[in-house]
Coordinates of C-alpha atoms in Angstrom, one line a residue:
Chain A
X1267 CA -29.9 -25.4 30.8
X1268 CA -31.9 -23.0 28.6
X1269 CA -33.3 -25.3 26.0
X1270 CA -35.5 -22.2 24.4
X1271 CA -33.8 -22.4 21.2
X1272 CA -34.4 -25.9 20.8
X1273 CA -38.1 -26.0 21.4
X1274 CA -38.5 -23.2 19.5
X1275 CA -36.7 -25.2 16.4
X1276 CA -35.9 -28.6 17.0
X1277 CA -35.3 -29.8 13.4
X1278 CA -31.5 -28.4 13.6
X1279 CA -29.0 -28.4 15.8
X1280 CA -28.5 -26.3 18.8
X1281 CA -25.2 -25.4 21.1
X1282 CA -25.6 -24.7 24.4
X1283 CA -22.4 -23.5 26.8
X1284 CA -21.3 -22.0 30.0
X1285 CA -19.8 -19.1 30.5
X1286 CA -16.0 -19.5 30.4
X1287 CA -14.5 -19.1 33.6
X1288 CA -11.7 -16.7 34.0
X1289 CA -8.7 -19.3 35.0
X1290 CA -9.4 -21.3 32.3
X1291 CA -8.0 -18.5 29.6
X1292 CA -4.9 -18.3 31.9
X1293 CA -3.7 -21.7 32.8
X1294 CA -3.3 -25.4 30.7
X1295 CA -6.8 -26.9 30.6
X1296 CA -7.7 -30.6 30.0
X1297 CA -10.8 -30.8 27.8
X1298 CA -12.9 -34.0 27.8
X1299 CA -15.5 -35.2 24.8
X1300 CA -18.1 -37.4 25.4
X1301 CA -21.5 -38.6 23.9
X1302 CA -25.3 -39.3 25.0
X1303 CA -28.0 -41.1 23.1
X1304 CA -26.1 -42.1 20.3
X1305 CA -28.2 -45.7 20.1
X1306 CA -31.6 -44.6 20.9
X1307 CA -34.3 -44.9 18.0
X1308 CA -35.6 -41.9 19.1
X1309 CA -34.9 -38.0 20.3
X1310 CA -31.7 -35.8 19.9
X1311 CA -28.0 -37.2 19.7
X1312 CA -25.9 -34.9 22.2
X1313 CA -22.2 -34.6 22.3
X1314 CA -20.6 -32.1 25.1
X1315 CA -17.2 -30.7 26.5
X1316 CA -16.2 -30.2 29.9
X1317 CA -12.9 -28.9 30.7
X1318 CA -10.9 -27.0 33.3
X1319 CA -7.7 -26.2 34.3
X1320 CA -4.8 -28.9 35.1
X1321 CA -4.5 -27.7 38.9
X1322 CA -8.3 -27.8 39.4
X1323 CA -8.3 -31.7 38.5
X1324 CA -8.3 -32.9 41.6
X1325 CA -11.6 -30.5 42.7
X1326 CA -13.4 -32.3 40.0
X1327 CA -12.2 -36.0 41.0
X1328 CA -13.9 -34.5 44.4
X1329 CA -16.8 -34.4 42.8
X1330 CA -17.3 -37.5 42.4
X1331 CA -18.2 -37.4 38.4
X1332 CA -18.4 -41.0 37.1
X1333 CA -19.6 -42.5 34.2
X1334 CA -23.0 -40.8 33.4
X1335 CA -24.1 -44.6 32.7
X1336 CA -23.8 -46.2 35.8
X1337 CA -25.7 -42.9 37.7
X1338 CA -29.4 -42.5 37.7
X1339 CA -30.9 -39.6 36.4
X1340 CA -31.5 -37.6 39.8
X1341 CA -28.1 -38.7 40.6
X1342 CA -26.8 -37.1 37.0
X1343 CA -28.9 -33.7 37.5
X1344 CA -27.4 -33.2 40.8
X1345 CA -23.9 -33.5 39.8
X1346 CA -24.2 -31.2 37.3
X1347 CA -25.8 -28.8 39.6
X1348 CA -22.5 -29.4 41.4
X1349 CA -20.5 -28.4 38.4
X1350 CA -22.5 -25.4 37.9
X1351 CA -21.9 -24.7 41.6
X1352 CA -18.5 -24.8 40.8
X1353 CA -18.5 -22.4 37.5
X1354 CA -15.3 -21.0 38.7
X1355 CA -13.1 -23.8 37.3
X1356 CA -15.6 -26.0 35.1
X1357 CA -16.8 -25.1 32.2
X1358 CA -18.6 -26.6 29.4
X1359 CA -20.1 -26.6 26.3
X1360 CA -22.7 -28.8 24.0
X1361 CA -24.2 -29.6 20.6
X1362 CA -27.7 -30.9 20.2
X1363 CA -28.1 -32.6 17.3
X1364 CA -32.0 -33.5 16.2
X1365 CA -33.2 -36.8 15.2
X1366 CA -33.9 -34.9 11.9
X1367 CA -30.2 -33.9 11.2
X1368 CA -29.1 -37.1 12.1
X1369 CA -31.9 -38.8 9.7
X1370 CA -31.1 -36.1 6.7
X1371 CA -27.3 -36.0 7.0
X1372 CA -27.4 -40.6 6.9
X1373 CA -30.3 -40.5 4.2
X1374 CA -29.2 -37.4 2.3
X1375 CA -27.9 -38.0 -1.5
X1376 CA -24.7 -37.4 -0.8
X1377 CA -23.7 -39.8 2.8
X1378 CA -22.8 -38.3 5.8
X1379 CA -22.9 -41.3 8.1
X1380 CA -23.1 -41.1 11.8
X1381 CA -19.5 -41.5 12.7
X1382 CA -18.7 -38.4 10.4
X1383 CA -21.4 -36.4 11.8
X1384 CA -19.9 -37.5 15.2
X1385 CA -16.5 -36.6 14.3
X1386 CA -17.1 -33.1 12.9
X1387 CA -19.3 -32.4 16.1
X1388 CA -16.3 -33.5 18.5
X1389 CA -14.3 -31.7 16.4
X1390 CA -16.3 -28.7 16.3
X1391 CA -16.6 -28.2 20.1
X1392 CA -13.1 -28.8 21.1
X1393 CA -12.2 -25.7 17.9
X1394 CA -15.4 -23.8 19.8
X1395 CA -13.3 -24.2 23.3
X1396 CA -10.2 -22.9 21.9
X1397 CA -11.5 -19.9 19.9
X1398 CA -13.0 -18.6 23.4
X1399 CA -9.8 -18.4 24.8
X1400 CA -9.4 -21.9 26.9
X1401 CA -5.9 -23.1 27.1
X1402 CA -6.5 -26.3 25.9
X1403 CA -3.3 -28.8 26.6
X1404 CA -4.9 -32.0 26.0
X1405 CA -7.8 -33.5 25.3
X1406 CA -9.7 -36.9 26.0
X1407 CA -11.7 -38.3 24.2
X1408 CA -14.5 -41.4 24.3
X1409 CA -14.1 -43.4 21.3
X1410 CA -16.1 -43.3 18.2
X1411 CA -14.9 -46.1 15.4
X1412 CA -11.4 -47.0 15.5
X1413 CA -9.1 -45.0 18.2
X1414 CA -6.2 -45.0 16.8
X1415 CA -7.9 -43.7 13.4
X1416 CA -9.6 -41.2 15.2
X1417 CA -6.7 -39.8 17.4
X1418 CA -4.7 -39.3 14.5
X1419 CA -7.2 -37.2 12.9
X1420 CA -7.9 -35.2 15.4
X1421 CA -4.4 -34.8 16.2
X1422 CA -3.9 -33.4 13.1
X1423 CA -7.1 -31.2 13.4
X1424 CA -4.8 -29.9 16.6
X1425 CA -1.1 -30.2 16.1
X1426 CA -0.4 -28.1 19.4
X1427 CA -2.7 -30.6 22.1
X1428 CA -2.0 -34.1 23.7
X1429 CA -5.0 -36.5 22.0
X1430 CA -6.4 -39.6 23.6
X1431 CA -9.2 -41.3 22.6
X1432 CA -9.7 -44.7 23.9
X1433 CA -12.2 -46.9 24.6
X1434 CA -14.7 -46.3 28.0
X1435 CA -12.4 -42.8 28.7
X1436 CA -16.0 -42.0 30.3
X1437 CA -14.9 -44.4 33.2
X1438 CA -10.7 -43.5 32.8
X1439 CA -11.2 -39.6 32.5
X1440 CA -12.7 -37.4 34.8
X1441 CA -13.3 -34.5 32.3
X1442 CA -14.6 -37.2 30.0
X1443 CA -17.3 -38.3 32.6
X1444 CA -18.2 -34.7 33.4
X1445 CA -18.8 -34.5 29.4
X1446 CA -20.7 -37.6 29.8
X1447 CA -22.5 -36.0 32.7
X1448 CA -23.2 -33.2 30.9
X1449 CA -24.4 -34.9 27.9
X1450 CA -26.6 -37.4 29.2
X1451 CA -28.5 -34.0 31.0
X1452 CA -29.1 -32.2 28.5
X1453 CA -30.6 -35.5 26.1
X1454 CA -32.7 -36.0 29.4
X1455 CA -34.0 -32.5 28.9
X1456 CA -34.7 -32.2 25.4
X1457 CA -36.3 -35.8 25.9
X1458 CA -38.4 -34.4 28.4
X1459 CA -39.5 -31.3 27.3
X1460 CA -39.6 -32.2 23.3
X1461 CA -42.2 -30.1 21.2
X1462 CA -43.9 -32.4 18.6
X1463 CA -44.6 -30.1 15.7
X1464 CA -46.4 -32.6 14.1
X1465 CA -50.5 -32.7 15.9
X1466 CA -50.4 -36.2 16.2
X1467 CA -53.4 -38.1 16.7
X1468 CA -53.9 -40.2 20.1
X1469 CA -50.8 -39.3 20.9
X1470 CA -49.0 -41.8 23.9
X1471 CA -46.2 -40.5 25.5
X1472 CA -45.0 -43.8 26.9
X1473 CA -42.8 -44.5 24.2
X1474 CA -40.2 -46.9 26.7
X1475 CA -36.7 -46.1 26.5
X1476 CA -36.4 -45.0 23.0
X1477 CA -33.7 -48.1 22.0
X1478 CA -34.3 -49.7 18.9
X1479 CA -34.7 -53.4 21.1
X1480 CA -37.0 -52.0 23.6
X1481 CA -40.8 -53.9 22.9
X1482 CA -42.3 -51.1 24.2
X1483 CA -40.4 -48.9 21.9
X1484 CA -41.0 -50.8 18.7
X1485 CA -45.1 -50.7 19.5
X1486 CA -44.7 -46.9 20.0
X1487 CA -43.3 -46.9 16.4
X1488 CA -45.6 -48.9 15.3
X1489 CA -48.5 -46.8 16.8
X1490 CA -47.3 -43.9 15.4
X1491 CA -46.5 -44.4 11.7
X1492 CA -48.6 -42.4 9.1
X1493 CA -48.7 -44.5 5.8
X1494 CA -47.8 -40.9 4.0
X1495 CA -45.7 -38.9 6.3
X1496 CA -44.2 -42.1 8.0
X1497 CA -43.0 -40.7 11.7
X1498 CA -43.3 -37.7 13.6
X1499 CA -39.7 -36.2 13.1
X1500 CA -38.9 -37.2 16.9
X1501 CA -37.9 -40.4 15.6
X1502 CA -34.4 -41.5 13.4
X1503 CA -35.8 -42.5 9.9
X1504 CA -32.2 -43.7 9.2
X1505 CA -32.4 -46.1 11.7
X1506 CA -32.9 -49.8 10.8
X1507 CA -36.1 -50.6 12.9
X1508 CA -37.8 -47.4 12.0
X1509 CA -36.8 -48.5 8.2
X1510 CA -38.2 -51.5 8.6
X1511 CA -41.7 -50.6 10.0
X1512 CA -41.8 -47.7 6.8
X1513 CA -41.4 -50.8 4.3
X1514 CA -44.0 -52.5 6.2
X1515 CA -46.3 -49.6 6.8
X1516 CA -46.1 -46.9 4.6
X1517 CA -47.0 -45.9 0.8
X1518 CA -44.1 -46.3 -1.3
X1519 CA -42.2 -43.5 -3.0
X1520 CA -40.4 -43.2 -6.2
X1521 CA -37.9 -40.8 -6.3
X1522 CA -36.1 -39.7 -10.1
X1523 CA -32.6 -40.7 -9.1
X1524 CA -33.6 -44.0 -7.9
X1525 CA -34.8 -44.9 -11.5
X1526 CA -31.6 -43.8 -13.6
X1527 CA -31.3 -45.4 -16.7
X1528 CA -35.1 -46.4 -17.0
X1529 CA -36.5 -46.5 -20.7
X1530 CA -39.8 -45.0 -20.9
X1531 CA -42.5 -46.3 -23.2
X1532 CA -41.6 -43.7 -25.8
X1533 CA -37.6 -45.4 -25.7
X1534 CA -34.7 -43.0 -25.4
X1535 CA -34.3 -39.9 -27.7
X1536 CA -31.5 -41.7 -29.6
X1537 CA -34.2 -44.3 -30.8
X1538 CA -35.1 -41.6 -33.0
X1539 CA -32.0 -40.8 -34.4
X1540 CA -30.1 -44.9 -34.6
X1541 CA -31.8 -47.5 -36.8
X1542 CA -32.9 -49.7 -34.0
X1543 CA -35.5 -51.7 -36.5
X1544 CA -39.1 -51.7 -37.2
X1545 CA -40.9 -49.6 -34.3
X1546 CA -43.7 -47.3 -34.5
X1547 CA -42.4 -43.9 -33.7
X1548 CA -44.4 -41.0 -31.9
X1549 CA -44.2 -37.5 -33.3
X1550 CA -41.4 -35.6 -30.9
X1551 CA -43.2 -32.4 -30.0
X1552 CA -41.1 -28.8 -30.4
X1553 CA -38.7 -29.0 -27.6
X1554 CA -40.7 -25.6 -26.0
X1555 CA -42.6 -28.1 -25.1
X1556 CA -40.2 -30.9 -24.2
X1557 CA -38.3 -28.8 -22.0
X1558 CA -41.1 -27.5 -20.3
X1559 CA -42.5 -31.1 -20.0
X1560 CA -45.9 -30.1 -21.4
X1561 CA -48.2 -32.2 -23.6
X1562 CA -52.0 -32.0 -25.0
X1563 CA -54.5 -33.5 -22.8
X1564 CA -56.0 -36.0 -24.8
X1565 CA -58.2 -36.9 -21.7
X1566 CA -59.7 -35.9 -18.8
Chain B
X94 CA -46.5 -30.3 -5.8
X95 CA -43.9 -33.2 -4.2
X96 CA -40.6 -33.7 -6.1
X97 CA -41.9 -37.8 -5.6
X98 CA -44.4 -39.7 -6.0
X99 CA -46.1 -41.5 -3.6
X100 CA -47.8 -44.8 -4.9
X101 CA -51.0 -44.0 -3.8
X102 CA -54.1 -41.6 -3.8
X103 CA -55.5 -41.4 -0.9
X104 CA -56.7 -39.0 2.2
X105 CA -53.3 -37.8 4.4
X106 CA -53.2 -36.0 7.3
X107 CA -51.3 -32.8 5.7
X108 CA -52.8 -29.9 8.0
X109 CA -50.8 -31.8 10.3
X110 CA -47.5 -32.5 9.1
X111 CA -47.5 -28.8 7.1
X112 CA -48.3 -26.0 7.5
X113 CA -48.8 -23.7 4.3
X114 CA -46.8 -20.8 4.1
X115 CA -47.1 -17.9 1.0
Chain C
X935 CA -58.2 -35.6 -8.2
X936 CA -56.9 -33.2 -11.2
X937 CA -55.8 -30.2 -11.4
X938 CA -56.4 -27.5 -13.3
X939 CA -54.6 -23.9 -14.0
X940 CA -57.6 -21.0 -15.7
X941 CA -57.1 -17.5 -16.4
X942 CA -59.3 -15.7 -13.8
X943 CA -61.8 -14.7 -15.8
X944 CA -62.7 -17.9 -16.8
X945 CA -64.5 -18.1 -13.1
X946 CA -67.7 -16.1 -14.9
X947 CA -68.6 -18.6 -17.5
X948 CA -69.2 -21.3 -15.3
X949 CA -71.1 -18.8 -13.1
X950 CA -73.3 -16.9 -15.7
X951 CA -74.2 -19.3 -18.3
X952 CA -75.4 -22.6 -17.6
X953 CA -72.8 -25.0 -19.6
X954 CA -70.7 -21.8 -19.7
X955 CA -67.9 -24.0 -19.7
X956 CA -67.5 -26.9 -21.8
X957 CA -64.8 -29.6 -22.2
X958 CA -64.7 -31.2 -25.6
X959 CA -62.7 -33.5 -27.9
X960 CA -61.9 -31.6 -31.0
X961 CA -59.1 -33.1 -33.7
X962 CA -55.7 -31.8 -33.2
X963 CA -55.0 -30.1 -36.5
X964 CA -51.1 -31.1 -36.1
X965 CA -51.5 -34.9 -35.5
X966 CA -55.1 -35.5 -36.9
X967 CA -55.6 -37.1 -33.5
X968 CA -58.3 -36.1 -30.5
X969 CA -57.3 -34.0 -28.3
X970 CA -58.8 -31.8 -25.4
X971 CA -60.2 -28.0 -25.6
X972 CA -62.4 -26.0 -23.4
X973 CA -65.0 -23.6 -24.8
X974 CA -65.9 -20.8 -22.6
X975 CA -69.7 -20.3 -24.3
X976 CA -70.3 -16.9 -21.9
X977 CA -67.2 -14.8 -23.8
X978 CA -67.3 -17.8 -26.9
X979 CA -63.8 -18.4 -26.4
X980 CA -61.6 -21.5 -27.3
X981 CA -59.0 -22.6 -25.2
X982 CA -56.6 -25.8 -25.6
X983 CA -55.3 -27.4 -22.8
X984 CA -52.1 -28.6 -22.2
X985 CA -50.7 -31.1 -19.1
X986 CA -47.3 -30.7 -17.3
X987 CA -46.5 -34.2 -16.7
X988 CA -43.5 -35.4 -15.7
X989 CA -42.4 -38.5 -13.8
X990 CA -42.2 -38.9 -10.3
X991 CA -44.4 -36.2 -8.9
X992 CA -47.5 -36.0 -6.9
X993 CA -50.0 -33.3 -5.1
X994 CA -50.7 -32.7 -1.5
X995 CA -54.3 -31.5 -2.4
X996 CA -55.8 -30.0 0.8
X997 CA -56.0 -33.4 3.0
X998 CA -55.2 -36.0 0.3
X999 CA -52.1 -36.8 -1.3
X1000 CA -52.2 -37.6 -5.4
X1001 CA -50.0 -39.4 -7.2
X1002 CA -48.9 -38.3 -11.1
X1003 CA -48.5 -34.9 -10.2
X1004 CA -50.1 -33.7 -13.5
X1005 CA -51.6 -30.3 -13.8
X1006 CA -53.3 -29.1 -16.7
X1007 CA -53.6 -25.4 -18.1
X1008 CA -55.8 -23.8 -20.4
X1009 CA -55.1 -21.3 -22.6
X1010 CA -56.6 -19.6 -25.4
X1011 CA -55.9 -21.1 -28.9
X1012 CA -57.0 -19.9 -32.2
X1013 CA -59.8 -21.8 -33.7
X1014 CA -58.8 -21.2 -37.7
X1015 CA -56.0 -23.5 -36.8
X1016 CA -58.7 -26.1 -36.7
X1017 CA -61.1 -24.9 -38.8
X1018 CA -57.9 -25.4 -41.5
X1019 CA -58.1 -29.2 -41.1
X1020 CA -61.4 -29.0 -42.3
X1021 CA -60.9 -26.4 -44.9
X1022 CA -57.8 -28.3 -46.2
X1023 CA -59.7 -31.3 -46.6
X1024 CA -63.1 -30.3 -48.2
X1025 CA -60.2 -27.8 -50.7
X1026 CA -59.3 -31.1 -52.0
X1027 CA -62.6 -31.5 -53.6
X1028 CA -61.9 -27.9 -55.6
X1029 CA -65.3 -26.4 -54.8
X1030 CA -66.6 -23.7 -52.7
X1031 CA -68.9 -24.8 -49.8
X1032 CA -70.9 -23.9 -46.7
X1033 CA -69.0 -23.9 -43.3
X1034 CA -71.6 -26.2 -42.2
X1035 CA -70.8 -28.9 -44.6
X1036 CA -67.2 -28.0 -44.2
X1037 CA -67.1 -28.8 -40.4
X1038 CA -68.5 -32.7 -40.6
X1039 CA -66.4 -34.8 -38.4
X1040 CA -68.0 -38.4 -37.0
X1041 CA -65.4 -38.9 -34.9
X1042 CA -65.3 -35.6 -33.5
X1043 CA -68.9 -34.4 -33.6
X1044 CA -68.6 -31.5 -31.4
X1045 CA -66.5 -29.6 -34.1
X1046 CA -69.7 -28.3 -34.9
X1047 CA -69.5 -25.8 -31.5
X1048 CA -66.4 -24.1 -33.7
X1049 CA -69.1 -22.6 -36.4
X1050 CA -70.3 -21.2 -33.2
X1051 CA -67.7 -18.9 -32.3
X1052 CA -68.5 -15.2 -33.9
X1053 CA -65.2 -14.1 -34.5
X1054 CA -64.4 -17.3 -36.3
X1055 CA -66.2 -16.3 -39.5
X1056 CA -64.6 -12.6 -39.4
X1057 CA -61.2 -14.1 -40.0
X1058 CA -61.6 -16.6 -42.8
X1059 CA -60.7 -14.4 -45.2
X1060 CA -57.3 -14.9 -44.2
X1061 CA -57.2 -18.7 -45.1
X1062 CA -60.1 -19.2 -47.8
X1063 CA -61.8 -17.4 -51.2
X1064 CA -65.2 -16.5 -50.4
X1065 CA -68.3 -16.1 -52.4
X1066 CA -72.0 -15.3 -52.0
X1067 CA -74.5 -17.1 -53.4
X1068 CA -76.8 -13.7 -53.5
X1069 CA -80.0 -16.2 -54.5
X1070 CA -79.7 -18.1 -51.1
X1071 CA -79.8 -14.4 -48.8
X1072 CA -76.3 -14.2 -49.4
X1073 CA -75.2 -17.4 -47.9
X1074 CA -71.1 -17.4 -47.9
X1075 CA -69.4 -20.5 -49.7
X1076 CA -65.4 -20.6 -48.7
X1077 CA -62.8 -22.5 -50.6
X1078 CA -59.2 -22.8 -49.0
X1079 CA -56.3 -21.0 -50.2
X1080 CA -52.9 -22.1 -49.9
X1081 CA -51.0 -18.7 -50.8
X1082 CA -53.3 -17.0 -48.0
X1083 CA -53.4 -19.4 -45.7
X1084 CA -49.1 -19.3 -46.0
X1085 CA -49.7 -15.5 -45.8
X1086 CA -51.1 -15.6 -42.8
X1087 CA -48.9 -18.3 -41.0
X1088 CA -46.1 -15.7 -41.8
X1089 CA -47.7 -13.3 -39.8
X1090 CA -48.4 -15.8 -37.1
X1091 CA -45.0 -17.0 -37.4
X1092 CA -43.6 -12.9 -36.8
X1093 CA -46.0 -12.9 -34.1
X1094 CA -44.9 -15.4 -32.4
X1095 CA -40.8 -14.6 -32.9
X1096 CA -41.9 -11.3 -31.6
X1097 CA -43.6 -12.9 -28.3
X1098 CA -40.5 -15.4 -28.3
X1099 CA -37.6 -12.2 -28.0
X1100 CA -39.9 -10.5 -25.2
X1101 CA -40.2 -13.7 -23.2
X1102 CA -36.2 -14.1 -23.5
X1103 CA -36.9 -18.0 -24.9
X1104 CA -34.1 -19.6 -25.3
X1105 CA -33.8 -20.4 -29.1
X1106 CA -30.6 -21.2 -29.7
X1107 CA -29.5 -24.4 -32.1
X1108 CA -26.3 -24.6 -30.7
X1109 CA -23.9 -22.7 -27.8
X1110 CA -22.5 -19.9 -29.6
X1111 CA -19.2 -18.6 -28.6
X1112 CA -18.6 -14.8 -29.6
X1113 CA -14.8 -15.2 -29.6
X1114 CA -14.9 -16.9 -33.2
X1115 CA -18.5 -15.6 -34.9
X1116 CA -18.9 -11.6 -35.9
X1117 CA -21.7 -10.0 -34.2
X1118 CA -23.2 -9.1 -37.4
X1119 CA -22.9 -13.3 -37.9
X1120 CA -24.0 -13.8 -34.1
X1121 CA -27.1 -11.4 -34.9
X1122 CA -28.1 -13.1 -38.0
X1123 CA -27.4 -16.6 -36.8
X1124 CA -29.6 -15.6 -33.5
X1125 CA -32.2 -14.6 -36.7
X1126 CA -32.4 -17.2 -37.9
X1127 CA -32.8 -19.5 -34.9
X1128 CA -35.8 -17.1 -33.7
X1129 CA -37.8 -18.0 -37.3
X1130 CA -37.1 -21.4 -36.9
X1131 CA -38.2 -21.4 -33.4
X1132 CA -41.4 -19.9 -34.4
X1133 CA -41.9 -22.5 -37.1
X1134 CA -41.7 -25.2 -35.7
X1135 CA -43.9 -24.0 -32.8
X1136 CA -46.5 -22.7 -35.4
X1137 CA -45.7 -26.7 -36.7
X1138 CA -47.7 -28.0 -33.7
X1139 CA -50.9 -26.1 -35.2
X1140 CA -50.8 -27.4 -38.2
X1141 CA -50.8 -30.7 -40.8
X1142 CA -47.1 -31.5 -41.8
X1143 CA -47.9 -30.7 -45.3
X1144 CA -49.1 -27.1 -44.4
X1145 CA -45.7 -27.2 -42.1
X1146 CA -43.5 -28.1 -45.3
X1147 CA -44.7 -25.6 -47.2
X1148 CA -44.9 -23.1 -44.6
X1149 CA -40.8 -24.0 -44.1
X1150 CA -40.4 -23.8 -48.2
X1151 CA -42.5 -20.2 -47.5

């Protein structure tokens, strides 16, 4: 996988695919959706596709694609060596979403929490698939939230395809455990080779498994918190245990919208104007100056 | 100039979070 | 840490004249209060300085981080506006005196610099009556005048509506809506918001008395 983009921008989100092949813009394809490192503390979120025709099923059952969890890593990149092998039939197609996006989008003013971001991915891909010509028919899908709530939206999202999501479809679908395949490679990857922008100072690179309950984890966070910036943006601010070690660790920050509805020393502008009883009022400067929010220095 | 304020005044590492660009 | 926002040639005075630039508490002629200028002794300039302040800010200053996120500007300022708070005070007495007993503030001792600034003397004749006393090597004696003083707040006022339009300020009152006003109405109206614009900015130079009559004016 050419992860170029990615390391040259990792703050994003990135989509990496195969070509299409050929038979799969002629005959009813089955599309599966799956997701890696959706838990982990740290490092990209990655959902993927994987789909191919209905008569080439049974080639891909040959291959002996499982759920991505149960295989080791060697055993993961050499299955989807297979697949690549087998670019005649399989194709497939994935979104890299940063620990940044994920932190911005859960953190931003306005919410976009995980299981929409998720969503909206899934939903994204399977629309990508279908605007390059594959004859989707149905579609499987691991489950994100509730199934049913989920199937029905993305039924509606595509009226003209068979939906299922269910739970563990990694372990029931074949073209869901190719996804999964495909997915947990590709987080492998941009684990691996992940450019910190930030020049951190005595860096370790032994940071465990990168799940929030991982000891080894936690003291990597812990190492690596800067009472200013907080964490290098490798890591899910968003995420409770990285929250946690901010409050602990870090400066505090004020931001104007947490504060609405604060009175300042001076009071509100309508103490000026509504008899609110004996109080010693401060000039009001000319509102040039107001609106500019200047005032005279009166020290130094 | 930050659109927060941070409850302290102190040294930071900002050559190596930022990097200034004009 | 604070920071601070010069015009650039305000970099020589520090660098040619020892104590070429000088921060000082002088009276604010509008409140009566202390406030902060900067004289620039090399070109014998005065400047006031102003702060942006608002809540919630800070700086990244090279490798630190500050909070308050105040900056503070200087800009030039012209010193008859303070000189008038002396001027109006010693008129009250109805006699003609020397700028150096004019200019006698314990609280504020370094209003004395302001008798120090040369172009300072060149335009009192816009705010006082002057006479020589042609026995003391024609020492000047200045009285303050409240018709040319007004006189010359109009012009300051015209200035300043004039700086106002060619800045594109917004002055308005109120939102106008041309469906339901003339133009001639919508021209006139925009007049009048300009003057009272200017006034009130020319208000923060000045004692409210001054302001009133200056309104009146």
């Amino acid at each position: 996988m050419d992860f170029s983009e990615l390391e040259n921008d990792n703050t994003g989100r990135c989509r990496l695919n195969s070509p299409v092949p050929l038979v799969c813009l002629k005959e009813a394809c089955v599309l599966g959706v799956d997701e890696a490192g959706r838990g982990p503390v740290l490092g990209p979120m990655v959902y993927a596709i994987c789909y191919c025709p209905l008569s080439h099923l049974a080639d891909l059952e040959a291959l002996k694609v499982a759920d991505s969890k149960t295989l080791s890593e060697s055993e993961r990149n050499r299955l989807f060596a297979k697949m690549e092998e087998d670019r005649d039939f399989v194709g497939w197609a994935l979104d890299v979403l940063s620990p940044n996006l994920i932190s911005t989008s859960m953190l931003g003013r306005v919410k976009y929490n995980l299981n929409s971001l998720s969503h909206d991915t899934a939903t994204a891909l399977i629309q990508y698939a279908l605007d390059q010509g594959v004859k989707v028919s149905q579609v499987f899908v691991d489950t994100v939230g509730m199934p049913e709530t989920y199937q029905k939206r993305l039924q509606q999202c595509f009226p003209g395809i068979k939906v299922t999501v269910k739970a563990k479809a990694d372990s029931l679908y074949s073209v869901v455990s190719a996804a999964s395949i495909c997915a947990k490679v590709a987080r492998d990857q941009a684990v691996r080779n992940w450019r910190f922008v930030e020049r951190l100072q005595d860096f370790d690179a032994d940071y465990g498994s990168g799940y929030p309950n991982d000891p080894k984890t936690k003291a990597w966070l812990k190492k690596h918190v800067e009472p200013v910036f907080g964490f290098p943006q490798f890591v899910r601010f968003s995420w409770r245990t990285a929250m946690a070690i901010l409050e602990k660790e870090a400066e505090d920050v004020v931001w104007e919208d947490l504060t609405v509805g604060d009175q300042e020393s001076a009071g509100r502008i309508t103490s000026y104007f509504l008899n609110e009883g004996p109080r010693t009022h401060l000039r009001v400067p000319h509102r040039y100056f107001v609106e500019r929010g200047l005032e005279s220095a009166t020290t130094l | 100039l930050l659109p927060c304020e941070v409850l302290a005044s102190r040294p930071a590492p900002v050559g190596r979070f930022f990097t200034p660009a004009i | 840490k604070n920071l601070y926002l010069f015009p650039e040639y305000l970099k020589d005075a520090s660098k040619k004249m020892k104590h070429g630039l000088m921060f000082v508490k002088l009276v604010n002629p509008c409140s009566g209060e202390g406030a902060i200028y900067l004289f620039d002794m090399y070109l014998q300039q005065l400047f006031e300085v102003k702060v942006f302040k608002e809540k919630y800010h800070s700086w990244f200053i090279n490798q630190s981080v500050q909070s308050g996120g105040a900056l503070h500007f200087a800009t030039p300022v012209d010193p008859l506006f303070l000189l008038l708070h002396y001027l109006m005070k010693a008129g009250k007495e109805g006699k003609f005196q020397p700028l150096d007993q004019v200019v006698v503030d314990d609280i504020f001792p370094n209003s004395i610099l302001l008798l120090k600034l040369p172009e300072l003397e060149k335009s009192l004749c816009h705010v006082t009556e002057e006479k020589v006393n042609p026995e003391i090597t024609n020492k000047k004696y200045y009285k303050y005048s409240k018709e040319k003083t007004l006189k010359w707040l109009e012009k300051k006022v015209n200035q300043t509506m004039a700086a106002l339009k060619t800045n594109n300020v917004n002055v308005s009152a109120r939102v106008l809506s041309t469906a339901f006003f003339s133009s001639d109405q919508v021209a006139s109206d925009k007049e009048e918001d300009y003057i009272r614009y200017a006034h009130g900015l020319i208000s923060e130079y000045i004692p409210k008395e001054l302001s009133d009559d200056l309104s009146k004016h």
